[in-house]
């Protein structure tokens, strides 16, 4: 199997997986429409559920992150880009604004109160910083006409976006309350999800990052 074929197959699997898990996340998120402070994840955050600022950022994050996941899926199809260049730009702006103006600020606040102790807090804050950094560099790159660098950093940005999915997969597959300390497992899972996703993203990168990467205006 050639590398290009392997990448195409991996892309199809990745897109299908993200789509399915995004739909499953919608089902999970739907439980929070009741605004009940004891459902799901909130049952473990009783120390902060009466803080209106934390709750506002929590709802902002959970109800907007699925949009990031779904709109991001459309951005990596060469055929879609060729046939819908303007739509690609519009969707890309929705993705970028959603991350930089909504989710990065919200996740920074949520990260400060993360489960997993210092390990979890540090992991979430680093994720948030990388999320913002990769997304900003992707935007700056396309403004300069460097399409390869733009694609690379958008791949990395989306890798951080999908850590929410990887985190839940690991938790559902491996967490056993009889064997694991919840706080330690949670904190380590934050880091593991980020590392796994960045390693997968590196497989899809077009070229190494370089100031000499080819540039052209779209």
Backbone as a chain_set.jsonl record, in Angstrom:
{"seq": "XXXXXXXXXXXXXXXXXXXXXXXXXXXXXXXXXXXXXXXXXXXXXXXXXXXXXXXXXXXXXXXXXXXXXXXXXXXXXXXXXXXXXXXXXXXXXXXXXXXXXXXXXXXXXXXXXXXXXXXXXXXXXXXXXXXXXXXXXXXXXXXXXXXXXXXXXXXXXXXXXXXXXXXXXXXXXXXXXXXXXXXXXXXXXXXXXXXXXXXXXXXXXXXXXXXXXXXXXX", "coords": {"N": [[0.846, -1.195, 0.0], [0.635, 2.16, -0.934], [1.935, 5.21, 0.5], [0.329, 7.455, 0.04], [-2.16, 6.301, -0.539], [-2.617, 5.068, 1.878], [-2.86, 7.315, 3.528], [-5.181, 8.443, 2.468], [-7.079, 6.47, 3.088], [-6.867, 6.525, 5.86], [-7.789, 9.112, 6.318], [-10.481, 8.892, 5.557], [-11.42, 7.076, 7.476], [-10.897, 8.576, 9.783], [-12.534, 10.853, 9.403], [-15.09, 9.653, 9.321], [-15.152, 8.55, 11.89], [-14.964, 10.827, 13.547], [-17.33, 12.108, 12.818], [-19.324, 10.271, 13.659], [-18.815, 10.14, 16.439], [-19.224, 12.786, 17.08], [-21.952, 13.055, 16.716], [-22.787, 11.319, 18.733], [-21.837, 12.777, 20.886], [-23.548, 14.935, 20.751], [-25.877, 13.738, 21.669], [-25.125, 13.249, 24.306], [-24.702, 15.858, 25.189], [-27.252, 16.865, 25.033], [-28.533, 16.325, 27.426], [-27.968, 18.403, 29.063], [-29.627, 20.457, 28.399], [-31.729, 20.675, 30.063], [-30.884, 22.22, 32.115], [-30.374, 21.296, 34.587], [-28.486, 21.041, 37.494], [-27.276, 18.785, 38.427], [-26.856, 16.765, 36.654], [-25.05, 14.417, 34.578], [-21.727, 15.406, 33.846], [-21.797, 17.584, 35.568], [-22.505, 16.615, 38.022], [-20.153, 15.971, 39.228], [-19.064, 18.376, 39.747], [-19.978, 19.941, 41.856], [-18.967, 21.828, 43.554], [-18.657, 24.129, 42.139], [-20.931, 24.673, 40.676], [-22.734, 26.576, 41.467], [-21.601, 28.9, 40.848], [-22.114, 31.534, 38.819], [-20.577, 32.462, 36.664], [-18.812, 30.386, 36.008], [-20.694, 28.442, 35.289], [-21.872, 29.699, 33.09], [-19.741, 29.759, 31.24], [-19.374, 27.03, 31.006], [-21.776, 26.103, 29.758], [-21.641, 27.59, 27.4], [-19.373, 26.453, 26.234], [-20.021, 23.627, 25.937], [-22.228, 23.681, 24.258], [-21.273, 24.76, 21.952], [-19.011, 23.439, 21.064], [-19.514, 21.144, 19.554], [-20.271, 22.205, 17.124], [-17.814, 23.181, 16.224], [-16.519, 20.738, 15.826], [-18.055, 19.518, 13.776], [-18.145, 21.416, 11.626], [-15.48, 21.548, 11.103], [-14.937, 19.145, 9.856], [-15.607, 19.474, 7.185], [-13.579, 20.865, 6.064], [-11.316, 19.592, 5.103], [-11.505, 18.248, 2.763], [-10.379, 17.808, -0.449], [-11.942, 17.901, -2.809], [-14.238, 19.25, -1.957], [-13.088, 21.717, -1.346], [-12.211, 22.552, -3.86], [-14.614, 22.846, -5.266], [-16.142, 24.5, -3.715], [-15.004, 26.999, -2.869], [-15.52, 29.582, -1.783], [-17.456, 28.965, 0.136], [-15.927, 27.334, 1.747], [-14.215, 29.254, 2.849], [-16.052, 30.767, 4.341], [-17.047, 28.863, 6.163], [-14.65, 28.245, 7.39], [-14.12, 30.646, 8.714], [-16.214, 30.664, 10.544], [-15.445, 28.485, 12.095], [-12.946, 29.402, 13.103], [-13.651, 31.803, 14.49], [-15.388, 30.709, 16.345], [-13.651, 29.162, 17.888], [-11.558, 31.003, 18.763], [-12.928, 33.212, 19.859], [-14.926, 32.209, 21.427], [-14.594, 29.454, 22.481], [-11.853, 29.187, 23.334], [-11.51, 31.268, 25.363], [-13.57, 30.372, 27.107], [-12.766, 27.737, 27.738], [-10.367, 28.234, 29.014], [-11.141, 29.352, 31.46], [-12.696, 27.206, 32.452], [-10.687, 25.294, 32.542], [-9.118, 26.11, 34.681], [-10.507, 25.186, 36.814], [-10.474, 22.507, 36.538], [-11.036, 18.928, 36.765], [-8.836, 16.323, 37.988], [-6.724, 17.381, 39.359], [-3.569, 19.115, 39.692], [-2.272, 18.033, 37.479], [-4.347, 17.633, 35.612], [-5.358, 20.28, 35.365], [-3.1, 21.675, 34.382], [-2.746, 20.275, 31.973], [-5.149, 20.869, 30.557], [-4.944, 23.661, 30.317], [-2.636, 23.925, 28.756], [-3.5, 22.614, 26.457], [-5.441, 24.489, 25.696], [-3.899, 26.76, 25.161], [-2.301, 25.815, 23.027], [-4.344, 25.295, 21.207], [-5.31, 27.866, 20.616], [-2.919, 28.972, 19.591], [-2.213, 27.321, 17.332], [-4.457, 27.781, 15.718], [-4.418, 30.57, 15.292], [-1.94, 30.855, 13.942], [-2.541, 29.398, 11.652], [-4.455, 31.048, 10.463], [-2.966, 33.409, 10.036], [-1.101, 32.41, 8.266], [-2.582, 31.775, 5.918], [-3.4, 34.295, 5.232], [-1.027, 35.339, 4.389], [-0.715, 33.917, 2.144], [0.41, 31.408, 2.282], [-0.333, 28.4, 1.681], [0.231, 25.679, 2.255], [1.362, 25.773, 4.834], [-0.809, 26.851, 6.161], [-2.696, 24.742, 5.912], [-1.362, 22.763, 7.368], [-1.305, 23.823, 9.999], [-4.01, 24.119, 10.47], [-4.765, 21.478, 10.532], [-3.446, 20.705, 12.884], [-4.772, 22.386, 14.684], [-7.361, 21.333, 14.514], [-6.839, 18.845, 15.492], [-6.487, 19.365, 18.194], [-9.051, 20.262, 18.749], [-10.506, 17.879, 18.513], [-9.69, 16.458, 20.707], [-11.56, 16.262, 22.666], [-13.169, 14.17, 21.875], [-11.357, 11.988, 21.76], [-10.579, 11.898, 24.442], [-12.965, 11.028, 25.687], [-13.297, 8.538, 24.501], [-11.075, 7.084, 25.478], [-11.636, 7.201, 28.22], [-14.117, 5.814, 28.373], [-13.351, 3.301, 27.461], [-11.274, 2.405, 29.128], [-11.429, 3.268, 31.808], [-11.94, 2.215, 35.097], [-13.655, 2.267, 37.95], [-13.076, 0.699, 40.132], [-10.447, 0.073, 39.902], [-8.972, 2.332, 39.276], [-7.806, 5.523, 40.377], [-9.915, 8.222, 40.298], [-9.295, 11.002, 39.951], [-6.56, 11.006, 39.282], [-6.574, 9.384, 36.984], [-8.191, 10.941, 35.313], [-6.669, 13.302, 35.028], [-4.32, 12.285, 33.76], [-5.473, 11.328, 31.47], [-6.233, 13.623, 30.109], [-3.76, 14.599, 29.158], [-2.933, 12.364, 27.667], [-4.869, 12.169, 25.634], [-4.347, 14.519, 24.219], [-1.676, 14.1, 23.343], [-1.941, 11.755, 21.766], [-3.649, 12.702, 19.725], [-2.097, 14.733, 18.533], [0.006, 13.233, 17.561], [-1.324, 11.662, 15.666], [-2.173, 13.719, 13.983], [0.286, 14.582, 12.998], [0.839, 12.677, 11.128], [-0.689, 13.359, 8.996], [0.289, 15.749, 8.11], [1.334, 17.999, 5.556], [3.896, 19.024, 4.816], [7.068, 19.632, 6.49], [7.127, 22.321, 8.891], [8.221, 25.437, 7.83], [9.916, 28.479, 7.214], [10.509, 28.707, 4.65], [8.573, 27.454, 3.262], [6.437, 26.804, 0.454], [4.58, 29.497, -0.994], [1.529, 30.929, -2.086], [-1.001, 32.969, -3.515], [-4.473, 32.421, -2.995]], "CA": [[0.0, 0.0, 0.0], [1.413, 3.388, -0.974], [1.662, 6.122, 1.607], [-0.789, 8.324, -0.314], [-3.376, 5.523, -0.357], [-2.78, 4.896, 3.32], [-3.348, 8.574, 4.072], [-6.578, 8.608, 2.052], [-7.885, 5.553, 3.892], [-6.858, 7.047, 7.226], [-8.661, 10.285, 6.343], [-11.87, 8.437, 5.522], [-11.699, 6.5, 8.797], [-10.898, 9.668, 10.75], [-13.738, 11.671, 9.185], [-16.244, 8.857, 9.738], [-15.108, 8.419, 13.345], [-15.293, 12.115, 14.154], [-18.75, 12.365, 12.58], [-20.125, 9.4, 14.532], [-18.663, 10.541, 17.835], [-19.834, 14.111, 17.232], [-23.384, 12.794, 16.898], [-22.937, 10.755, 20.075], [-21.64, 13.876, 21.828], [-24.791, 15.712, 20.754], [-26.799, 13.038, 22.555], [-24.667, 13.501, 25.68], [-24.894, 17.28, 25.489], [-28.679, 17.162, 25.123], [-28.992, 16.213, 28.804], [-27.748, 19.672, 29.75], [-30.652, 21.433, 28.028], [-32.648, 20.788, 31.197], [-30.258, 23.163, 33.061], [-30.27, 20.631, 35.883], [-27.099, 21.159, 37.943], [-26.772, 17.521, 38.983], [-26.789, 15.741, 35.613], [-23.794, 14.201, 33.862], [-20.467, 15.928, 34.365], [-22.049, 18.554, 36.636], [-22.603, 15.901, 39.295], [-18.813, 15.942, 39.814], [-18.585, 19.762, 39.878], [-20.912, 20.621, 42.747], [-18.31, 22.936, 44.241], [-18.648, 25.344, 41.314], [-22.162, 24.826, 39.888], [-23.46, 27.764, 41.892], [-20.871, 30.067, 40.347], [-22.778, 31.843, 37.537], [-19.585, 32.652, 35.601], [-18.367, 29.048, 35.594], [-21.808, 27.788, 34.599], [-22.047, 30.338, 31.78], [-18.672, 29.262, 30.356], [-19.622, 25.603, 30.767], [-22.823, 25.954, 28.748], [-21.11, 28.136, 26.148], [-18.439, 25.468, 25.668], [-20.61, 22.359, 25.511], [-23.186, 23.868, 23.169], [-20.606, 25.273, 20.748], [-17.885, 22.607, 20.65], [-19.929, 20.221, 18.498], [-20.222, 22.972, 15.88], [-16.405, 23.144, 15.804], [-16.203, 19.394, 15.342], [-18.744, 19.218, 12.528], [-17.721, 22.291, 10.528], [-14.095, 21.222, 10.793], [-14.902, 17.99, 8.968], [-15.761, 19.876, 5.779], [-12.456, 21.692, 5.632], [-10.16, 18.809, 4.683], [-11.824, 17.513, 1.536], [-9.9, 18.537, -1.631], [-13.041, 18.125, -3.744], [-15.071, 20.314, -1.391], [-12.357, 22.977, -1.467], [-12.193, 22.958, -5.265], [-15.94, 23.197, -5.754], [-16.826, 25.419, -2.795], [-13.932, 27.796, -2.272], [-16.069, 30.649, -0.95], [-18.085, 28.336, 1.296], [-14.81, 26.919, 2.599], [-13.764, 30.442, 3.58], [-17.081, 31.135, 5.317], [-17.032, 27.842, 7.22], [-13.395, 28.419, 8.108], [-14.267, 31.795, 9.618], [-17.072, 30.212, 11.638], [-14.59, 27.63, 12.941], [-11.934, 30.231, 13.778], [-14.302, 32.685, 15.464], [-15.913, 29.852, 17.41], [-12.542, 28.781, 18.759], [-10.81, 32.099, 19.374], [-13.76, 34.168, 20.582], [-15.865, 31.532, 22.325], [-14.127, 28.285, 23.214], [-10.577, 29.386, 24.029], [-11.753, 31.933, 26.652], [-14.387, 29.528, 27.982], [-11.977, 26.596, 28.21], [-9.347, 28.718, 29.952], [-11.799, 29.447, 32.77], [-13.037, 25.844, 32.874], [-9.446, 24.587, 32.828], [-8.638, 26.499, 36.001], [-11.27, 24.412, 37.797], [-10.555, 21.161, 35.98], [-10.754, 17.727, 37.553], [-7.512, 15.779, 37.713], [-5.69, 18.061, 40.123], [-2.62, 19.949, 38.956], [-2.006, 17.389, 36.186], [-5.462, 17.936, 34.731], [-5.415, 21.726, 35.126], [-1.989, 22.015, 33.487], [-3.024, 19.698, 30.665], [-6.206, 21.627, 29.883], [-4.462, 24.994, 29.975], [-1.719, 23.782, 27.62], [-4.373, 22.365, 25.303], [-6.086, 25.745, 25.32], [-2.875, 27.622, 24.562], [-1.979, 25.243, 21.719], [-5.524, 25.485, 20.37], [-5.282, 29.247, 20.149], [-1.7, 29.196, 18.808], [-2.327, 26.66, 16.029], [-5.511, 28.43, 14.938], [-3.932, 31.901, 14.886], [-0.894, 30.684, 12.922], [-3.217, 28.97, 10.425], [-5.079, 32.238, 9.871], [-1.903, 34.296, 9.553], [-0.452, 31.76, 7.122], [-3.384, 31.922, 4.71], [-3.387, 35.718, 4.882], [0.23, 35.566, 3.677], [-0.738, 33.092, 0.945], [1.131, 30.155, 2.472], [-1.413, 27.421, 1.785], [0.724, 24.466, 2.909], [1.481, 26.048, 6.27], [-2.189, 27.017, 6.635], [-3.282, 23.403, 6.058], [-0.692, 22.064, 8.465], [-1.722, 24.334, 11.302], [-5.425, 23.814, 10.655], [-4.794, 20.077, 10.963], [-3.068, 20.696, 14.295], [-5.87, 23.004, 15.416], [-8.468, 20.391, 14.578], [-6.397, 17.756, 16.378], [-6.806, 19.786, 19.562], [-10.511, 20.277, 18.838], [-11.03, 16.523, 18.659], [-9.272, 15.804, 21.956], [-12.777, 15.992, 23.434], [-13.616, 12.839, 21.478], [-10.354, 11.011, 22.195], [-10.679, 11.832, 25.904], [-14.117, 10.21, 26.062], [-13.052, 7.162, 24.061], [-10.157, 6.478, 26.45], [-12.35, 7.057, 29.494], [-15.129, 4.766, 28.266], [-12.725, 2.007, 27.21], [-10.272, 1.953, 30.096], [-11.622, 3.653, 33.205], [-12.643, 1.297, 35.983], [-13.628, 2.918, 39.266], [-12.539, -0.222, 41.127], [-9.007, -0.053, 39.707], [-8.292, 3.608, 39.045], [-8.138, 6.748, 41.092], [-10.591, 9.044, 39.296], [-8.592, 12.26, 39.706], [-5.31, 10.724, 38.577], [-6.929, 8.901, 35.646], [-8.716, 12.081, 34.568], [-5.549, 14.179, 34.677], [-3.464, 11.622, 32.787], [-6.249, 11.201, 30.232], [-6.15, 14.922, 29.415], [-2.476, 14.619, 28.451], [-2.874, 11.267, 26.709], [-5.717, 12.534, 24.49], [-3.63, 15.544, 23.449], [-0.505, 13.492, 22.704], [-2.423, 10.86, 20.711], [-4.178, 13.481, 18.604], [-1.003, 15.428, 17.845], [0.743, 12.219, 16.814], [-2.135, 11.343, 14.487], [-2.122, 14.893, 13.103], [1.596, 14.652, 12.35], [0.802, 11.74, 10.005], [-1.39, 13.999, 7.884], [0.907, 17.015, 7.734], [1.799, 18.013, 4.168], [5.348, 19.227, 4.791], [7.544, 20.223, 7.732], [6.968, 23.753, 8.963], [9.444, 26.14, 7.45], [9.718, 29.816, 6.667], [10.727, 28.599, 3.214], [7.48, 26.68, 2.646], [5.926, 27.514, -0.714], [3.461, 30.379, -0.786], [0.874, 31.492, -3.252], [-2.301, 33.525, -3.188], [-5.598, 31.653, -3.523]], "C": [[0.879, 1.242, 0.0], [1.021, 4.288, 0.181], [0.458, 6.993, 1.306], [-2.124, 7.604, -0.145], [-3.668, 5.324, 1.12], [-3.341, 6.151, 3.977], [-4.81, 8.783, 3.715], [-7.509, 7.719, 2.877], [-7.991, 6.055, 5.325], [-7.769, 8.262, 7.358], [-10.127, 9.881, 6.384], [-12.279, 7.891, 6.887], [-11.825, 7.603, 9.836], [-12.163, 10.502, 10.638], [-14.982, 10.932, 9.672], [-16.308, 8.769, 11.263], [-15.515, 9.714, 14.034], [-16.78, 12.415, 13.994], [-19.621, 11.554, 13.544], [-20.035, 9.867, 15.979], [-19.203, 11.942, 18.094], [-21.337, 13.968, 17.463], [-23.651, 12.225, 18.297], [-22.756, 11.834, 21.146], [-22.878, 14.759, 21.895], [-25.822, 15.083, 21.686], [-26.431, 13.282, 24.014], [-24.974, 14.932, 26.097], [-26.363, 17.612, 25.697], [-29.195, 17.101, 26.556], [-28.849, 17.531, 29.562], [-28.767, 20.744, 29.366], [-31.677, 21.619, 29.14], [-32.173, 21.819, 32.213], [-30.23, 22.604, 34.484], [-28.8, 20.591, 36.298], [-26.529, 19.87, 38.515], [-26.645, 16.429, 37.924], [-25.378, 15.626, 35.043], [-22.562, 14.699, 34.592], [-20.677, 16.871, 35.543], [-22.166, 17.897, 38.004], [-21.261, 15.861, 40.018], [-18.263, 17.352, 40.062], [-19.475, 20.58, 40.81], [-20.289, 21.805, 43.475], [-18.335, 24.222, 43.434], [-19.963, 25.58, 40.567], [-22.99, 26.033, 40.3], [-22.731, 29.056, 41.532], [-21.424, 30.409, 38.962], [-21.796, 31.995, 36.382], [-19.103, 31.311, 35.082], [-19.459, 28.355, 34.795], [-22.017, 28.383, 33.208], [-21.003, 29.834, 30.799], [-18.872, 27.784, 30.036], [-20.65, 25.411, 29.657], [-22.377, 26.494, 27.388], [-20.233, 27.097, 25.455], [-19.168, 24.243, 25.124], [-21.569, 22.528, 24.333], [-22.548, 24.401, 21.891], [-19.512, 24.351, 20.222], [-18.28, 21.632, 19.537], [-19.945, 20.915, 17.148], [-18.799, 22.989, 15.341], [-16.06, 21.797, 15.188], [-16.807, 19.142, 13.965], [-18.298, 20.11, 11.374], [-16.281, 22.001, 10.141], [-13.968, 20.07, 9.822], [-14.932, 18.385, 7.498], [-14.506, 20.508, 5.208], [-11.275, 20.914, 5.065], [-10.431, 17.94, 3.464], [-11.357, 18.318, 0.328], [-11.016, 18.85, -2.622], [-13.947, 19.258, -3.256], [-14.397, 21.663, -1.561], [-12.36, 23.481, -2.903], [-13.548, 23.505, -5.714], [-16.641, 24.257, -4.911], [-15.829, 26.327, -2.085], [-14.48, 28.887, -1.343], [-16.731, 30.087, 0.3], [-17.033, 27.852, 2.279], [-14.327, 28.086, 3.458], [-14.763, 30.826, 4.669], [-17.085, 30.152, 6.486], [-15.768, 27.963, 8.061], [-13.466, 29.567, 9.103], [-15.153, 31.44, 10.813], [-16.263, 29.387, 12.631], [-13.618, 28.474, 13.762], [-12.561, 31.116, 14.839], [-14.85, 31.887, 16.637], [-14.813, 29.499, 18.406], [-11.968, 29.977, 19.511], [-11.674, 33.021, 20.233], [-14.701, 33.517, 21.588], [-15.17, 30.463, 23.164], [-12.789, 28.462, 23.927], [-10.775, 30.143, 25.347], [-12.54, 31.061, 27.626], [-13.569, 28.387, 28.573], [-10.859, 27.009, 29.155], [-9.935, 28.784, 31.355], [-12.126, 28.057, 33.3], [-11.794, 25.061, 33.268], [-8.897, 24.893, 34.205], [-9.32, 25.709, 37.112], [-11.408, 22.951, 37.364], [-10.419, 20.081, 37.041], [-9.339, 17.264, 37.222], [-6.39, 16.477, 38.425], [-4.791, 18.914, 39.248], [-2.308, 19.363, 37.58], [-3.102, 17.745, 35.183], [-5.536, 19.413, 34.377], [-4.332, 22.142, 34.143], [-2.25, 21.505, 32.076], [-4.066, 20.489, 29.897], [-5.727, 23.016, 29.463], [-3.484, 24.95, 28.803], [-2.497, 23.467, 26.347], [-4.962, 23.669, 24.784], [-5.107, 26.692, 24.625], [-2.506, 27.127, 23.164], [-3.123, 25.443, 20.732], [-5.533, 26.884, 19.756], [-4.095, 29.479, 19.212], [-1.815, 28.597, 17.41], [-3.34, 27.371, 15.132], [-5.059, 29.797, 14.433], [-2.88, 31.786, 13.793], [-1.508, 30.239, 11.6], [-3.837, 30.166, 9.709], [-4.014, 33.173, 9.29], [-1.232, 33.729, 8.309], [-1.257, 31.946, 5.839], [-3.458, 33.38, 4.283], [-2.12, 36.079, 4.107], [0.312, 34.723, 2.408], [-0.006, 31.78, 1.067], [0.128, 29.035, 2.753], [-0.979, 26.16, 2.527], [0.792, 24.664, 4.424], [0.093, 26.219, 6.894], [-2.838, 25.657, 6.873], [-2.679, 22.664, 7.243], [-1.207, 22.516, 9.829], [-3.216, 24.156, 11.543], [-5.6, 22.356, 11.076], [-4.466, 19.972, 12.451], [-4.163, 21.307, 15.168], [-7.022, 22.024, 15.595], [-8.116, 19.18, 15.445], [-6.702, 18.102, 17.827], [-8.322, 19.815, 19.762], [-11.054, 18.894, 19.15], [-10.485, 15.777, 19.878], [-10.479, 15.493, 22.83], [-13.302, 14.588, 23.13], [-12.655, 11.77, 21.995], [-10.407, 10.802, 23.7], [-11.801, 10.886, 26.321], [-13.954, 8.753, 25.631], [-12.169, 6.435, 25.078], [-10.873, 6.214, 27.768], [-13.336, 5.895, 29.443], [-14.522, 3.377, 28.103], [-11.916, 1.493, 28.402], [-10.549, 2.308, 31.557], [-12.459, 2.623, 33.953], [-12.531, 1.867, 37.39], [-13.072, 2.012, 40.36], [-11.011, -0.306, 41.058], [-8.275, 1.284, 39.686], [-8.757, 4.696, 40.012], [-8.691, 7.745, 40.071], [-9.796, 10.297, 38.953], [-7.311, 12.032, 38.909], [-5.597, 10.279, 37.147], [-7.377, 10.07, 34.772], [-7.575, 12.987, 34.098], [-4.637, 13.566, 33.627], [-4.164, 11.511, 31.435], [-6.225, 12.493, 29.424], [-4.886, 14.975, 28.566], [-2.429, 13.556, 27.351], [-3.689, 11.585, 25.454], [-5.006, 13.55, 23.602], [-2.461, 14.931, 22.683], [-0.926, 12.591, 21.544], [-2.878, 11.655, 19.49], [-3.09, 14.22, 17.836], [-0.152, 14.444, 17.046], [-0.016, 11.82, 15.548], [-2.081, 12.489, 13.485], [-0.812, 14.952, 12.335], [1.664, 13.717, 11.141], [0.201, 12.39, 8.763], [-0.719, 15.286, 7.401], [1.526, 16.93, 6.345], [3.316, 18.079, 4.074], [5.783, 19.763, 6.147], [7.34, 21.725, 7.707], [8.282, 24.441, 8.672], [9.093, 27.506, 6.92], [9.907, 29.803, 5.159], [9.636, 27.803, 2.5], [6.886, 27.477, 1.513], [4.697, 28.326, -0.385], [2.847, 30.758, -2.106], [-0.493, 32.0, -2.818], [-3.406, 32.659, -3.79], [-6.51, 32.585, -4.299]], "O": [[1.772, 1.37, 0.838], [-0.056, 4.16, 0.762], [-0.355, 7.255, 2.194], [-3.099, 8.19, 0.325], [-4.817, 5.402, 1.556], [-4.187, 6.071, 4.868], [-5.596, 9.241, 4.543], [-8.58, 8.148, 3.307], [-9.063, 6.018, 5.93], [-8.441, 8.433, 8.375], [-10.918, 10.445, 7.14], [-13.356, 8.207, 7.392], [-12.732, 7.585, 10.668], [-12.794, 10.824, 11.645], [-15.828, 11.512, 10.353], [-17.379, 8.896, 11.856], [-16.304, 9.709, 14.978], [-17.419, 12.917, 14.92], [-20.538, 12.09, 14.166], [-21.051, 9.978, 16.666], [-19.6, 12.25, 19.218], [-21.92, 14.665, 18.293], [-24.618, 12.605, 18.958], [-23.427, 11.815, 22.178], [-23.224, 15.273, 22.959], [-26.545, 15.781, 22.396], [-27.302, 13.495, 24.857], [-25.442, 15.186, 27.207], [-26.694, 18.531, 26.447], [-30.19, 17.751, 26.879], [-29.518, 17.754, 30.571], [-28.769, 21.828, 29.949], [-32.408, 22.609, 29.156], [-32.942, 22.25, 33.072], [-30.082, 23.347, 35.455], [-27.955, 20.147, 35.52], [-25.413, 19.865, 39.035], [-26.356, 15.281, 38.26], [-24.616, 16.593, 35.024], [-22.375, 14.451, 35.783], [-19.824, 16.95, 36.428], [-21.951, 18.545, 39.028], [-21.207, 15.736, 41.242], [-17.135, 17.507, 40.531], [-19.698, 21.768, 40.58], [-21.002, 22.685, 43.959], [-18.067, 25.296, 43.974], [-20.098, 26.596, 39.886], [-23.863, 26.466, 39.549], [-23.179, 30.154, 41.862], [-21.22, 29.644, 38.019], [-22.137, 31.692, 35.238], [-18.993, 31.108, 33.873], [-19.193, 27.754, 33.755], [-22.305, 27.656, 32.257], [-21.328, 29.513, 29.656], [-18.575, 27.338, 28.928], [-20.421, 24.643, 28.722], [-22.702, 25.918, 26.35], [-20.335, 26.887, 24.246], [-18.957, 23.861, 23.973], [-21.707, 21.626, 23.507], [-23.211, 24.485, 20.857], [-19.121, 24.461, 19.06], [-17.463, 21.327, 18.668], [-19.663, 20.286, 16.129], [-18.59, 22.829, 14.138], [-15.392, 21.725, 14.157], [-16.134, 18.609, 13.083], [-18.093, 19.623, 10.263], [-15.897, 22.183, 8.986], [-13.013, 20.008, 9.048], [-14.345, 17.702, 6.659], [-14.387, 20.668, 3.993], [-10.318, 21.524, 4.589], [-9.678, 17.011, 3.171], [-11.877, 19.407, 0.088], [-11.042, 19.931, -3.211], [-14.368, 20.112, -4.036], [-15.057, 22.65, -1.885], [-12.493, 24.68, -3.148], [-13.622, 24.493, -6.443], [-17.628, 24.847, -5.351], [-15.813, 26.412, -0.857], [-13.962, 29.088, -0.245], [-16.596, 30.645, 1.389], [-17.215, 27.943, 3.493], [-14.062, 27.922, 4.649], [-14.371, 31.169, 5.784], [-17.122, 30.554, 7.649], [-15.801, 27.805, 9.282], [-12.932, 29.471, 10.208], [-14.888, 31.853, 11.942], [-16.376, 29.563, 13.844], [-13.486, 28.281, 14.971], [-12.067, 31.179, 15.965], [-14.786, 32.331, 17.784], [-15.025, 29.535, 19.618], [-11.897, 29.971, 20.74], [-11.196, 33.555, 21.234], [-15.212, 34.18, 22.491], [-15.152, 30.54, 24.392], [-12.61, 27.935, 25.024], [-10.252, 29.703, 26.371], [-12.23, 31.01, 28.817], [-13.665, 28.102, 29.767], [-10.445, 26.222, 30.007], [-9.316, 28.335, 32.32], [-11.864, 27.758, 34.465], [-11.825, 24.263, 34.205], [-8.278, 24.035, 34.833], [-8.784, 25.577, 38.212], [-12.338, 22.254, 37.771], [-9.779, 20.279, 38.074], [-8.721, 17.762, 36.281], [-5.221, 16.215, 38.145], [-5.205, 19.38, 38.186], [-2.103, 20.107, 36.621], [-2.816, 18.115, 34.044], [-5.752, 19.763, 33.217], [-4.599, 22.869, 33.186], [-2.008, 22.213, 31.098], [-3.888, 20.755, 28.708], [-6.065, 23.492, 28.379], [-3.499, 25.838, 27.95], [-2.186, 23.995, 25.28], [-4.978, 23.919, 23.579], [-5.445, 27.338, 23.633], [-2.408, 27.92, 22.227], [-2.893, 25.727, 19.556], [-5.733, 27.059, 18.555], [-4.242, 30.107, 18.164], [-1.549, 29.274, 16.417], [-3.109, 27.541, 13.935], [-5.293, 30.14, 13.275], [-2.919, 32.536, 12.818], [-1.049, 30.656, 10.537], [-3.75, 30.278, 8.486], [-4.161, 33.666, 8.172], [-0.841, 34.473, 7.409], [-0.688, 32.24, 4.787], [-3.569, 33.669, 3.091], [-2.122, 36.993, 3.283], [1.298, 34.803, 1.674], [0.19, 31.092, 0.065], [-0.213, 28.76, 3.903], [-1.736, 25.629, 3.339], [0.332, 23.819, 5.192], [-0.147, 25.781, 8.019], [-3.458, 25.438, 7.913], [-3.387, 22.023, 8.021], [-1.504, 21.696, 10.698], [-3.649, 24.054, 12.691], [-6.477, 22.037, 11.878], [-5.127, 19.241, 13.188], [-4.448, 20.809, 16.257], [-7.586, 21.899, 16.682], [-8.992, 18.569, 16.056], [-7.124, 17.242, 18.601], [-8.818, 19.434, 20.822], [-11.966, 18.753, 19.966], [-10.781, 14.597, 20.065], [-10.437, 14.57, 23.644], [-13.815, 13.904, 24.015], [-13.075, 10.776, 22.588], [-10.295, 9.675, 24.182], [-11.616, 10.045, 27.2], [-14.418, 7.843, 26.318], [-12.474, 5.316, 25.489], [-10.737, 5.142, 28.359], [-13.387, 5.082, 30.365], [-15.102, 2.387, 28.549], [-11.876, 0.29, 28.656], [-9.961, 1.705, 32.456], [-13.532, 2.219, 33.506], [-11.439, 1.939, 37.953], [-12.642, 2.5, 41.405], [-10.359, -0.703, 42.024], [-7.098, 1.359, 40.037], [-9.923, 4.768, 40.4], [-8.017, 8.075, 39.095], [-9.638, 10.621, 37.775], [-7.014, 12.776, 37.974], [-4.947, 10.737, 36.207], [-6.976, 10.168, 33.612], [-7.518, 13.385, 32.935], [-4.222, 14.256, 32.695], [-3.524, 11.589, 30.387], [-6.199, 12.458, 28.194], [-4.934, 15.352, 27.394], [-1.948, 13.812, 26.248], [-3.249, 11.302, 24.339], [-5.057, 13.453, 22.376], [-2.279, 15.216, 21.499], [-0.338, 12.653, 20.464], [-2.533, 11.318, 18.358], [-3.158, 14.32, 16.611], [0.352, 14.783, 15.976], [0.583, 11.661, 14.484], [-1.958, 12.263, 12.282], [-0.79, 15.327, 11.162], [2.46, 13.942, 10.229], [0.53, 12.029, 7.634], [-1.125, 15.849, 6.385], [2.159, 15.935, 5.991], [3.944, 17.302, 3.354], [4.957, 20.297, 6.887], [7.373, 22.343, 6.643], [9.326, 24.069, 9.207], [8.076, 27.672, 6.246], [9.526, 30.747, 4.466], [9.74, 27.51, 1.309], [6.829, 28.704, 1.587], [3.861, 27.9, 0.411], [3.536, 30.893, -3.117], [-1.068, 31.501, -1.85], [-3.307, 32.217, -4.935], [-7.529, 32.148, -4.835]]}, "num_chains": 1, "name": "protein.A"}
